[in-house]
Amino acid sequence: MDKTNKKNGKSVKILKNSIYLMRLIYRFSPMLFAFTIIAAIAEFCFTFFNLLFTKRLVQEITDGNEFAVICVTIAVWCIAYLLLRFLIISIDNYFRPVYTKVLIKGLEKYLYDKAAKVDLECYDNSEYYNEFIWATNNSGEMVTGACNSLGAFLGYVLQISGVISMVVLIDPSLSALTFVSVALNIVVASSLEKKKVEYRKEIVGKEKVERYVERVFYLQDSAKDLRLTNIKGVLLETYEKAYQGVQTILKKYVGKIAFVSFLSTFGFRYALNTFVIYGYFAYKLIVKQSIDLSDFVVVNKAMVDLYLLLNRWSGQINALYRNAVYVDTMKKFINYEPHIKSEADAKRIPDAEELILEFRNVTFTYPGNDQPTLRNVSFKINPRNTLAVVGYNGAGKTTLVKLMMRLYDVDQGEILLNGRNIKEFDLEDYRAMFSSVFQDFNLYALSLAENVKMNDNDVLTDDEIVSALKHADFGGKLSTLKDGINSQITREFDEEGLLLSGGEKQKVAMARVFAGTGKIIVFDEPSAALDPFAEYNINKRIIESSQKKSVVLISHRLTATRMADHIIMLENGEVVESGRHEELMQLDGKYAFMYKVQAEPYLKKA
Amino acid sequence: MNYKTRIFVWGEDIMKKQVEKSSALDNNLYVLRQLFAASKLRLPFEILFQVSKGVTQTLIYTVLFGSIINSIVDGRDFYKVMEYIVIVAAFTAANIWFQSWFQESFLAKDNARIQKYMLMNVYAHAASLDIQQYENPEFYDKYVRSLDEASSRASKLSSSIANAAGLLVTVLYLLSIIVSKEPWTLVFVLIPLVPGWLLGKKKNSVSYDLYIKNTSPNRWTKYLNRIMYLKEYAKEMRLTGIYGVLTRKYDDTMDEIIKNEKKYDRKTTIMTLWMDFMNDKVIYVGILLYVSYLIVVKKKLLIGDYLIIQNAVASMTWRVSALINSGLDLQQSGRFSGLLREFLETKPLVHVNEEAIAPNPAMESIEFKNVSFSYDGKKEVLKNINLTVKKGSRILIVGKNGAGKSTFVKLLMNLYQPTEGEILYNGKNIQEYEVNPYRHIYSTVFQDFYLYAFSIGQNVVMDHYEENKAPYVEKALTEADLMKKIQSLEKGILSNVTKEIDDDGFVPSGGEKQKMVIARAIYQASDVIILDEPSSALDPLSEARINEITLRSSSEKTVFMISHRLSSAQYVDEVLLIDDGVIKERGTHESLMNANGLYAEMYRMQQEQYALEGEDKNGQD
């Protein structure tokens, strides 16, 4: 009972998802949809006419018709054949590849848009991320495959029914044999597939390990370790173990699979569908002399076709199932409704220069964690003020900034902009209020200018970009570049591309902020990879920025945070101390201790 | 032995030469030799498999079928016919038995075996090459592609050869059947052969052109696809306008792909139509007419013969075009085999020194003599470095970003070789030592480290982990200030790192990762420790602790530290300031401060920011 339910569930899932897929195809490329159906019908006509023609020709020859009549039959068939082949070849070689690309373009853009709106918390959950977000990565390939197998499946169903009806028309007594072998073939094929799924499941874990070892050998990061330590031996041994595991599993299954495969191939294809039929016709023709020779010829041809079609058809069923699983994830991804979004009556950000941002008793727990990362945090940033957030690794500093920029929403308490909850504002508008550089920034394989602008508009002039780069202490490097701000970053697409060092990359990221139009600037560890000169310069720039805009600064370098208007020290998600540098030093608490540890070596000598 | 001058042989130069001199055949033979080494029976079995498939089908559907028809017309005995059918059935059963066994059992096990053999070869070779070759993007690209090839190339080659062999045998068999019935029909098979082959070649070259045209845009879409879904980019996608820049780029790229596709597919379609016409229409209709004529008008052939010829020709035409394709396929395979071969035959830059000796891990002295280094033979990254380091010295290397600090360390470890000059370890040129034992002398913490998806213990030991190493691992982790965190994990030091393999794996934060790597260096307990910016992601307390462990307490050990944090300077014996590839200033912290040069300027810059109001500015000037 349970089993049949499951089976039904599976076919319902395949059906539902195939329909969903067809709707997607129709939506993004109606031409592809139309040509897929036309191709399936054309294939059916082709197979059917071929059988008809063969029968007619053998009949005419055995009947002793005149040569001229035979020539006419051949000519008629020839024309029909040419027309159908012309249609099939044009679809396969031109229309299908071209409109598949159109489909990919439409669908991928649609999915990109979804991906850019999914809540960031979905990325933190690695299972969800791998299953629903990263899985979407090769949607183009998957959908192309799915569309092809859907078309092929439809074509095979039509052709198989054509071939079977031909056989039934010729000799109804053969229909029983045909139906039995079709049914048995499906049963055996699906049990064979089940066995294969079973052992693939066992193997998958081992192969994951093999792939991991392969990946480590790919990585440039690990290249040094492979030379400096004996981790190579460990990796090879791990691979060897996984390999032995795979072989053991294979030995357990493949013998049985080979046996079943032999039974099904020999039993159905040859014993039942060929030799029994040959014997049957030989008997009818020789002993009974009750049948037309052309019937034998056509049934033989039909049986060969039938077996090939069935084989391909069952292959397509498996493909359809794999597609259904994929479509399922894609459907979930498409139907995902982000929680963080603009309300219908969202407000614009006030034009006023005087922006006041306030955290009021904010508590936040990452989904899936038991302990809150931030507890009851309150503070206020006044216009053109600098807030410094300090604390040990893992104290919750970056989380605080992410909440501020509404990458997450708070669990308790609220964040207010000029006295209004930030959820009331238009999301894009609100986020555009910040210019930020995070610890884990990225550079893109685009031009240097685009990497600074990070925008598709032309609000910034080239001069402004250059001056932002100079501001970020990148001027020296810039003057050595032949193509200036039009230089391509990375060698991914340009062999002359610019390869930047860690410090230089950080400077480019800083330039983004200096060029940015945001009203509040966020720096998350801006100077980690910088040499003392660059660090000094950047710190000076940050102080300069705070003359015009509000600044939020996270840093381990307490020299950078010293001049902030307000410092909050986080420990285990709580604000343990807050105030100006002098006040906190006087308090002689945790901040003062941390500061002294860092300053001591310098001060001793002074 | 003279190490003063060293000629650089880049990987690519060797590769280019090889591409010129080695043909597709050579390359295929090269991979074939590897196939035989991995699995002797693979190719013979696979050829047998393909031949068995072709022969069985021809025997049943052409020969048996035709003779049944003929026997009816001839009026032969029913039992004779049945006997014939049973004999063919028995022969078929034996063949299918072999085919099923080969395909489902032998192949599954053998593919894994061959893959392992090939990958092991590539891994071993990759590890013998120099880091400098890795850092060359072109070389790295080739390496990645040959890794892709390694896992399947040998199996694919075997399939291609067996396929061609099976087709050839079957075609010959069919030919002999046709000739025995009516040799003249062969004319119809032969006429379209040459134009068909020419068209096939042309069509392949058009497809190749399209592939080349779309290579760059396809790489773009792949890149964009990666960025759109990768976790690392998610924040910027939401906070900046880069999403708009990237989607516009995607639009342009896809439009280009579609334009190319339209242009080339039009050509392919026309050629395919012609090929179809040549192969199918000319042969098939010609034979139909000719044989019908022979039967109806000349009464020369039986209807069974007609069916045999028709069947034989039909199964021959597709096999002939498949044979042509398999020839092109083998040629293509040669190109991919060539990739693999180029990689496996790339020589490491470090020449294997036959008389190499094992180094003594007890370090006495290290000396740089007039060492210069350049990546490309033009711009020197380090110029004329001279330096002597005695046992127990602690050296701090400082300088601006890009001054050549990391290169210095890589030269010391023989990861790069000097373009000029020599480096001596315990008085001997380091090239005279065995490469791996020499490198193992050092404990290192690099800026760009990597953690493996194995247990924490394994990540600290970086060699085979055994239980008896646990106390040492724990000690190292304790010193690196990470043991408390690890004790809170369910499996302690046996917890796997990251979720790549183990879903319950421990995902360390940036600071925790760095501490784990520092524990690595502590565990190694080498005489010489190398630290390349170990503290960039650490909070002030952890940073102070690292200094304490590495610089203050290790009196016996020789330490090389690269750092931007000049606060470490007072714990070291010598500070080297590298600027623009040369050692610009050197000496103790005090002497450099007195010299009042670049170092003093850098130091004061950092110090000034810490100095409390009112106390600063005194005593410095």
mmCIF file with all atom_site columns, N, CA, C and O in Angstrom, chain A residues 81 105 108-109 115 118 212 215 217-218 227 237 240 444-445 492 531 562 598 601-602, chain B residues 129 140 143 148 219 223 236 238 250 280-281 401 453 464 500 570 606 609-610 613:
data_model
loop_
_atom_site.group_PDB
_atom_site.id
_atom_site.type_symbol
_atom_site.label_atom_id
_atom_site.label_alt_id
_atom_site.label_comp_id
_atom_site.label_asym_id
_atom_site.label_entity_id
_atom_site.label_seq_id
_atom_site.pdbx_PDB_ins_code
_atom_site.Cartn_x
_atom_site.Cartn_y
_atom_site.Cartn_z
_atom_site.occupancy
_atom_site.B_iso_or_equiv
_atom_site.pdbx_formal_charge
_atom_site.auth_seq_id
_atom_site.auth_comp_id
_atom_site.auth_asym_id
_atom_site.auth_atom_id
_atom_site.pdbx_PDB_model_num
ATOM 1   N N  . TYR A 1 81  ? 9.499  11.446 -47.646 1.00 0.00 ? 81  TYR A N  1
ATOM 2   C CA . TYR A 1 81  ? 10.682 11.289 -46.811 1.00 0.00 ? 81  TYR A CA 1
ATOM 3   C C  . TYR A 1 81  ? 11.506 12.573 -46.781 1.00 0.00 ? 81  TYR A C  1
ATOM 4   O O  . TYR A 1 81  ? 11.896 13.062 -45.725 1.00 0.00 ? 81  TYR A O  1
ATOM 5   N N  . LYS A 1 105 ? 18.606 32.319 -21.731 1.00 0.00 ? 105 LYS A N  1
ATOM 6   C CA . LYS A 1 105 ? 18.780 33.729 -21.395 1.00 0.00 ? 105 LYS A CA 1
ATOM 7   C C  . LYS A 1 105 ? 17.622 34.221 -20.526 1.00 0.00 ? 105 LYS A C  1
ATOM 8   O O  . LYS A 1 105 ? 17.832 34.828 -19.471 1.00 0.00 ? 105 LYS A O  1
ATOM 9   N N  . GLU A 1 108 ? 17.586 32.270 -16.983 1.00 0.00 ? 108 GLU A N  1
ATOM 10  C CA . GLU A 1 108 ? 18.681 32.599 -16.066 1.00 0.00 ? 108 GLU A CA 1
ATOM 11  C C  . GLU A 1 108 ? 18.547 34.007 -15.506 1.00 0.00 ? 108 GLU A C  1
ATOM 12  O O  . GLU A 1 108 ? 18.808 34.243 -14.334 1.00 0.00 ? 108 GLU A O  1
ATOM 13  N N  . LYS A 1 109 ? 18.119 34.935 -16.363 1.00 0.00 ? 109 LYS A N  1
ATOM 14  C CA . LYS A 1 109 ? 17.956 36.298 -15.854 1.00 0.00 ? 109 LYS A CA 1
ATOM 15  C C  . LYS A 1 109 ? 16.880 36.361 -14.779 1.00 0.00 ? 109 LYS A C  1
ATOM 16  O O  . LYS A 1 109 ? 17.005 37.065 -13.783 1.00 0.00 ? 109 LYS A O  1
ATOM 17  N N  . ALA A 1 115 ? 17.709 35.308 -7.107  1.00 0.00 ? 115 ALA A N  1
ATOM 18  C CA . ALA A 1 115 ? 18.861 35.075 -6.229  1.00 0.00 ? 115 ALA A CA 1
ATOM 19  C C  . ALA A 1 115 ? 19.278 36.354 -5.521  1.00 0.00 ? 115 ALA A C  1
ATOM 20  O O  . ALA A 1 115 ? 19.694 36.333 -4.367  1.00 0.00 ? 115 ALA A O  1
ATOM 21  N N  . VAL A 1 118 ? 16.737 36.879 -2.514  1.00 0.00 ? 118 VAL A N  1
ATOM 22  C CA . VAL A 1 118 ? 16.599 35.909 -1.431  1.00 0.00 ? 118 VAL A CA 1
ATOM 23  C C  . VAL A 1 118 ? 17.240 36.472 -0.164  1.00 0.00 ? 118 VAL A C  1
ATOM 24  O O  . VAL A 1 118 ? 18.272 37.125 -0.229  1.00 0.00 ? 118 VAL A O  1
ATOM 25  N N  . TYR A 1 212 ? 36.650 15.395 -3.332  1.00 0.00 ? 212 TYR A N  1
ATOM 26  C CA . TYR A 1 212 ? 37.295 16.373 -2.453  1.00 0.00 ? 212 TYR A CA 1
ATOM 27  C C  . TYR A 1 212 ? 38.805 16.362 -2.652  1.00 0.00 ? 212 TYR A C  1
ATOM 28  O O  . TYR A 1 212 ? 39.434 17.408 -2.794  1.00 0.00 ? 212 TYR A O  1
ATOM 29  N N  . ARG A 1 215 ? 39.705 18.036 -5.703  1.00 0.00 ? 215 ARG A N  1
ATOM 30  C CA . ARG A 1 215 ? 39.593 19.488 -5.603  1.00 0.00 ? 215 ARG A CA 1
ATOM 31  C C  . ARG A 1 215 ? 40.805 20.093 -4.907  1.00 0.00 ? 215 ARG A C  1
ATOM 32  O O  . ARG A 1 215 ? 41.307 21.134 -5.310  1.00 0.00 ? 215 ARG A O  1
ATOM 33  N N  . PHE A 1 217 ? 43.746 19.029 -4.947  1.00 0.00 ? 217 PHE A N  1
ATOM 34  C CA . PHE A 1 217 ? 44.870 19.072 -5.878  1.00 0.00 ? 217 PHE A CA 1
ATOM 35  C C  . PHE A 1 217 ? 44.691 20.174 -6.921  1.00 0.00 ? 217 PHE A C  1
ATOM 36  O O  . PHE A 1 217 ? 45.640 20.631 -7.523  1.00 0.00 ? 217 PHE A O  1
ATOM 37  N N  . TYR A 1 218 ? 43.468 20.576 -7.158  1.00 0.00 ? 218 TYR A N  1
ATOM 38  C CA . TYR A 1 218 ? 43.204 21.683 -8.072  1.00 0.00 ? 218 TYR A CA 1
ATOM 39  C C  . TYR A 1 218 ? 43.652 23.012 -7.471  1.00 0.00 ? 218 TYR A C  1
ATOM 40  O O  . TYR A 1 218 ? 44.077 23.896 -8.157  1.00 0.00 ? 218 TYR A O  1
ATOM 41  N N  . ARG A 1 227 ? 53.929 20.646 -0.873  1.00 0.00 ? 227 ARG A N  1
ATOM 42  C CA . ARG A 1 227 ? 55.381 20.615 -0.991  1.00 0.00 ? 227 ARG A CA 1
ATOM 43  C C  . ARG A 1 227 ? 56.090 20.684 0.361   1.00 0.00 ? 227 ARG A C  1
ATOM 44  O O  . ARG A 1 227 ? 57.185 20.171 0.513   1.00 0.00 ? 227 ARG A O  1
ATOM 45  N N  . GLU A 1 237 ? 46.181 8.592  0.640   1.00 0.00 ? 237 GLU A N  1
ATOM 46  C CA . GLU A 1 237 ? 45.668 7.463  1.409   1.00 0.00 ? 237 GLU A CA 1
ATOM 47  C C  . GLU A 1 237 ? 44.138 7.562  1.528   1.00 0.00 ? 237 GLU A C  1
ATOM 48  O O  . GLU A 1 237 ? 43.426 6.554  1.416   1.00 0.00 ? 237 GLU A O  1
ATOM 49  N N  . GLU A 1 240 ? 42.714 6.434  -1.684  1.00 0.00 ? 240 GLU A N  1
ATOM 50  C CA . GLU A 1 240 ? 42.849 4.983  -1.817  1.00 0.00 ? 240 GLU A CA 1
ATOM 51  C C  . GLU A 1 240 ? 41.733 4.274  -1.045  1.00 0.00 ? 240 GLU A C  1
ATOM 52  O O  . GLU A 1 240 ? 41.097 3.352  -1.545  1.00 0.00 ? 240 GLU A O  1
ATOM 53  N N  . TYR A 1 444 ? 35.833 42.186 -9.189  1.00 0.00 ? 444 TYR A N  1
ATOM 54  C CA . TYR A 1 444 ? 35.186 41.525 -10.314 1.00 0.00 ? 444 TYR A CA 1
ATOM 55  C C  . TYR A 1 444 ? 36.065 41.608 -11.556 1.00 0.00 ? 444 TYR A C  1
ATOM 56  O O  . TYR A 1 444 ? 36.866 42.534 -11.693 1.00 0.00 ? 444 TYR A O  1
ATOM 57  N N  . ALA A 1 445 ? 35.872 40.644 -12.448 1.00 0.00 ? 445 ALA A N  1
ATOM 58  C CA . ALA A 1 445 ? 36.662 40.624 -13.689 1.00 0.00 ? 445 ALA A CA 1
ATOM 59  C C  . ALA A 1 445 ? 36.138 41.682 -14.653 1.00 0.00 ? 445 ALA A C  1
ATOM 60  O O  . ALA A 1 445 ? 35.794 41.396 -15.795 1.00 0.00 ? 445 ALA A O  1
ATOM 61  N N  . GLU A 1 492 ? 41.202 36.615 -15.719 1.00 0.00 ? 492 GLU A N  1
ATOM 62  C CA . GLU A 1 492 ? 40.148 35.667 -16.095 1.00 0.00 ? 492 GLU A CA 1
ATOM 63  C C  . GLU A 1 492 ? 39.792 35.803 -17.576 1.00 0.00 ? 492 GLU A C  1
ATOM 64  O O  . GLU A 1 492 ? 39.616 34.829 -18.274 1.00 0.00 ? 492 GLU A O  1
ATOM 65  N N  . ASP A 1 531 ? 50.133 47.885 4.782   1.00 0.00 ? 531 ASP A N  1
ATOM 66  C CA . ASP A 1 531 ? 51.396 48.199 5.451   1.00 0.00 ? 531 ASP A CA 1
ATOM 67  C C  . ASP A 1 531 ? 51.213 49.489 6.250   1.00 0.00 ? 531 ASP A C  1
ATOM 68  O O  . ASP A 1 531 ? 50.225 50.197 6.089   1.00 0.00 ? 531 ASP A O  1
ATOM 69  N N  . ARG A 1 562 ? 40.312 55.193 17.971  1.00 0.00 ? 562 ARG A N  1
ATOM 70  C CA . ARG A 1 562 ? 40.503 56.133 19.079  1.00 0.00 ? 562 ARG A CA 1
ATOM 71  C C  . ARG A 1 562 ? 39.760 57.447 18.931  1.00 0.00 ? 562 ARG A C  1
ATOM 72  O O  . ARG A 1 562 ? 39.202 57.988 19.870  1.00 0.00 ? 562 ARG A O  1
ATOM 73  N N  . GLN A 1 598 ? 47.773 46.423 23.161  1.00 0.00 ? 598 GLN A N  1
ATOM 74  C CA . GLN A 1 598 ? 48.229 46.767 21.829  1.00 0.00 ? 598 GLN A CA 1
ATOM 75  C C  . GLN A 1 598 ? 49.248 47.906 21.850  1.00 0.00 ? 598 GLN A C  1
ATOM 76  O O  . GLN A 1 598 ? 50.199 47.911 21.075  1.00 0.00 ? 598 GLN A O  1
ATOM 77  N N  . PRO A 1 601 ? 53.824 47.847 23.634  1.00 0.00 ? 601 PRO A N  1
ATOM 78  C CA . PRO A 1 601 ? 55.153 47.773 23.022  1.00 0.00 ? 601 PRO A CA 1
ATOM 79  C C  . PRO A 1 601 ? 55.614 49.116 22.472  1.00 0.00 ? 601 PRO A C  1
ATOM 80  O O  . PRO A 1 601 ? 56.803 49.414 22.492  1.00 0.00 ? 601 PRO A O  1
ATOM 81  N N  . TYR A 1 602 ? 54.688 49.907 21.990  1.00 0.00 ? 602 TYR A N  1
ATOM 82  C CA . TYR A 1 602 ? 55.072 51.206 21.430  1.00 0.00 ? 602 TYR A CA 1
ATOM 83  C C  . TYR A 1 602 ? 55.390 52.216 22.528  1.00 0.00 ? 602 TYR A C  1
ATOM 84  O O  . TYR A 1 602 ? 56.288 53.020 22.420  1.00 0.00 ? 602 TYR A O  1
ATOM 85  N N  . LEU B 2 129 ? 56.092 19.404 -9.445  1.00 0.00 ? 129 LEU B N  1
ATOM 86  C CA . LEU B 2 129 ? 56.360 20.661 -10.145 1.00 0.00 ? 129 LEU B CA 1
ATOM 87  C C  . LEU B 2 129 ? 56.540 21.799 -9.148  1.00 0.00 ? 129 LEU B C  1
ATOM 88  O O  . LEU B 2 129 ? 56.190 21.677 -7.983  1.00 0.00 ? 129 LEU B O  1
ATOM 89  N N  . TYR B 2 140 ? 48.601 27.111 -14.997 1.00 0.00 ? 140 TYR B N  1
ATOM 90  C CA . TYR B 2 140 ? 47.580 26.617 -14.078 1.00 0.00 ? 140 TYR B CA 1
ATOM 91  C C  . TYR B 2 140 ? 46.333 26.190 -14.854 1.00 0.00 ? 140 TYR B C  1
ATOM 92  O O  . TYR B 2 140 ? 45.728 25.158 -14.574 1.00 0.00 ? 140 TYR B O  1
ATOM 93  N N  . TYR B 2 143 ? 46.937 22.910 -16.293 1.00 0.00 ? 143 TYR B N  1
ATOM 94  C CA . TYR B 2 143 ? 46.921 21.905 -15.245 1.00 0.00 ? 143 TYR B CA 1
ATOM 95  C C  . TYR B 2 143 ? 45.489 21.491 -14.925 1.00 0.00 ? 143 TYR B C  1
ATOM 96  O O  . TYR B 2 143 ? 45.163 20.304 -14.867 1.00 0.00 ? 143 TYR B O  1
ATOM 97  N N  . ASP B 2 148 ? 41.017 17.556 -15.582 1.00 0.00 ? 148 ASP B N  1
ATOM 98  C CA . ASP B 2 148 ? 39.698 17.185 -16.105 1.00 0.00 ? 148 ASP B CA 1
ATOM 99  C C  . ASP B 2 148 ? 39.809 15.986 -17.033 1.00 0.00 ? 148 ASP B C  1
ATOM 100 O O  . ASP B 2 148 ? 39.001 15.079 -17.019 1.00 0.00 ? 148 ASP B O  1
ATOM 101 N N  . ARG B 2 219 ? 32.638 31.415 -21.475 1.00 0.00 ? 219 ARG B N  1
ATOM 102 C CA . ARG B 2 219 ? 33.380 31.570 -20.219 1.00 0.00 ? 219 ARG B CA 1
ATOM 103 C C  . ARG B 2 219 ? 32.785 32.705 -19.395 1.00 0.00 ? 219 ARG B C  1
ATOM 104 O O  . ARG B 2 219 ? 32.717 32.636 -18.185 1.00 0.00 ? 219 ARG B O  1
ATOM 105 N N  . TYR B 2 223 ? 31.279 32.495 -15.675 1.00 0.00 ? 223 TYR B N  1
ATOM 106 C CA . TYR B 2 223 ? 31.788 33.365 -14.604 1.00 0.00 ? 223 TYR B CA 1
ATOM 107 C C  . TYR B 2 223 ? 30.634 34.091 -13.916 1.00 0.00 ? 223 TYR B C  1
ATOM 108 O O  . TYR B 2 223 ? 30.541 34.127 -12.689 1.00 0.00 ? 223 TYR B O  1
ATOM 109 N N  . GLU B 2 236 ? 27.437 41.997 -1.552  1.00 0.00 ? 236 GLU B N  1
ATOM 110 C CA . GLU B 2 236 ? 27.637 43.105 -2.492  1.00 0.00 ? 236 GLU B CA 1
ATOM 111 C C  . GLU B 2 236 ? 26.505 43.171 -3.507  1.00 0.00 ? 236 GLU B C  1
ATOM 112 O O  . GLU B 2 236 ? 26.139 44.249 -3.981  1.00 0.00 ? 236 GLU B O  1
ATOM 113 N N  . ARG B 2 238 ? 23.515 42.791 -2.933  1.00 0.00 ? 238 ARG B N  1
ATOM 114 C CA . ARG B 2 238 ? 22.379 43.465 -2.319  1.00 0.00 ? 238 ARG B CA 1
ATOM 115 C C  . ARG B 2 238 ? 22.690 44.925 -1.958  1.00 0.00 ? 238 ARG B C  1
ATOM 116 O O  . ARG B 2 238 ? 21.800 45.760 -1.904  1.00 0.00 ? 238 ARG B O  1
ATOM 117 N N  . TYR B 2 250 ? 25.676 40.201 -18.859 1.00 0.00 ? 250 TYR B N  1
ATOM 118 C CA . TYR B 2 250 ? 25.072 38.912 -19.224 1.00 0.00 ? 250 TYR B CA 1
ATOM 119 C C  . TYR B 2 250 ? 24.235 39.053 -20.500 1.00 0.00 ? 250 TYR B C  1
ATOM 120 O O  . TYR B 2 250 ? 24.321 38.227 -21.394 1.00 0.00 ? 250 TYR B O  1
ATOM 121 N N  . ASP B 2 280 ? 21.583 8.853  -47.503 1.00 0.00 ? 280 ASP B N  1
ATOM 122 C CA . ASP B 2 280 ? 20.371 8.060  -47.470 1.00 0.00 ? 280 ASP B CA 1
ATOM 123 C C  . ASP B 2 280 ? 19.704 7.938  -48.836 1.00 0.00 ? 280 ASP B C  1
ATOM 124 O O  . ASP B 2 280 ? 19.450 6.849  -49.319 1.00 0.00 ? 280 ASP B O  1
ATOM 125 N N  . LYS B 2 281 ? 19.457 9.081  -49.420 1.00 0.00 ? 281 LYS B N  1
ATOM 126 C CA . LYS B 2 281 ? 18.648 9.051  -50.638 1.00 0.00 ? 281 LYS B CA 1
ATOM 127 C C  . LYS B 2 281 ? 19.359 8.360  -51.791 1.00 0.00 ? 281 LYS B C  1
ATOM 128 O O  . LYS B 2 281 ? 18.848 7.420  -52.373 1.00 0.00 ? 281 LYS B O  1
ATOM 129 N N  . ASN B 2 401 ? 53.582 46.980 1.172   1.00 0.00 ? 401 ASN B N  1
ATOM 130 C CA . ASN B 2 401 ? 52.940 45.923 0.395   1.00 0.00 ? 401 ASN B CA 1
ATOM 131 C C  . ASN B 2 401 ? 53.666 45.793 -0.934  1.00 0.00 ? 401 ASN B C  1
ATOM 132 O O  . ASN B 2 401 ? 53.955 46.783 -1.589  1.00 0.00 ? 401 ASN B O  1
ATOM 133 N N  . ALA B 2 453 ? 39.517 19.263 4.875   1.00 0.00 ? 453 ALA B N  1
ATOM 134 C CA . ALA B 2 453 ? 38.252 18.745 5.405   1.00 0.00 ? 453 ALA B CA 1
ATOM 135 C C  . ALA B 2 453 ? 38.473 17.457 6.191   1.00 0.00 ? 453 ALA B C  1
ATOM 136 O O  . ALA B 2 453 ? 37.657 16.557 6.162   1.00 0.00 ? 453 ALA B O  1
ATOM 137 N N  . HIS B 2 464 ? 50.258 11.725 8.512   1.00 0.00 ? 464 HIS B N  1
ATOM 138 C CA . HIS B 2 464 ? 49.325 10.709 9.006   1.00 0.00 ? 464 HIS B CA 1
ATOM 139 C C  . HIS B 2 464 ? 49.087 10.914 10.506  1.00 0.00 ? 464 HIS B C  1
ATOM 140 O O  . HIS B 2 464 ? 50.032 11.020 11.276  1.00 0.00 ? 464 HIS B O  1
ATOM 141 N N  . GLU B 2 500 ? 32.551 20.188 4.167   1.00 0.00 ? 500 GLU B N  1
ATOM 142 C CA . GLU B 2 500 ? 32.721 19.701 2.801   1.00 0.00 ? 500 GLU B CA 1
ATOM 143 C C  . GLU B 2 500 ? 32.480 18.203 2.692   1.00 0.00 ? 500 GLU B C  1
ATOM 144 O O  . GLU B 2 500 ? 31.881 17.727 1.741   1.00 0.00 ? 500 GLU B O  1
ATOM 145 N N  . GLN B 2 570 ? 60.653 44.955 18.840  1.00 0.00 ? 570 GLN B N  1
ATOM 146 C CA . GLN B 2 570 ? 61.597 44.995 19.970  1.00 0.00 ? 570 GLN B CA 1
ATOM 147 C C  . GLN B 2 570 ? 61.931 43.617 20.522  1.00 0.00 ? 570 GLN B C  1
ATOM 148 O O  . GLN B 2 570 ? 62.821 43.493 21.343  1.00 0.00 ? 570 GLN B O  1
ATOM 149 N N  . GLN B 2 606 ? 52.994 54.351 13.464  1.00 0.00 ? 606 GLN B N  1
ATOM 150 C CA . GLN B 2 606 ? 52.127 53.491 14.260  1.00 0.00 ? 606 GLN B CA 1
ATOM 151 C C  . GLN B 2 606 ? 52.109 53.930 15.716  1.00 0.00 ? 606 GLN B C  1
ATOM 152 O O  . GLN B 2 606 ? 51.073 53.936 16.377  1.00 0.00 ? 606 GLN B O  1
ATOM 153 N N  . GLN B 2 609 ? 49.985 56.981 16.842  1.00 0.00 ? 609 GLN B N  1
ATOM 154 C CA . GLN B 2 609 ? 48.556 56.806 17.013  1.00 0.00 ? 609 GLN B CA 1
ATOM 155 C C  . GLN B 2 609 ? 48.202 56.232 18.378  1.00 0.00 ? 609 GLN B C  1
ATOM 156 O O  . GLN B 2 609 ? 47.081 56.341 18.833  1.00 0.00 ? 609 GLN B O  1
ATOM 157 N N  . TYR B 2 610 ? 49.197 55.584 18.993  1.00 0.00 ? 610 TYR B N  1
ATOM 158 C CA . TYR B 2 610 ? 48.919 55.026 20.317  1.00 0.00 ? 610 TYR B CA 1
ATOM 159 C C  . TYR B 2 610 ? 49.259 55.995 21.441  1.00 0.00 ? 610 TYR B C  1
ATOM 160 O O  . TYR B 2 610 ? 48.689 55.933 22.515  1.00 0.00 ? 610 TYR B O  1
ATOM 161 N N  . GLU B 2 613 ? 47.675 61.535 24.596  1.00 0.00 ? 613 GLU B N  1
ATOM 162 C CA . GLU B 2 613 ? 47.812 62.976 24.471  1.00 0.00 ? 613 GLU B CA 1
ATOM 163 C C  . GLU B 2 613 ? 48.734 63.506 25.576  1.00 0.00 ? 613 GLU B C  1
ATOM 164 O O  . GLU B 2 613 ? 48.672 63.069 26.716  1.00 0.00 ? 613 GLU B O  1
#
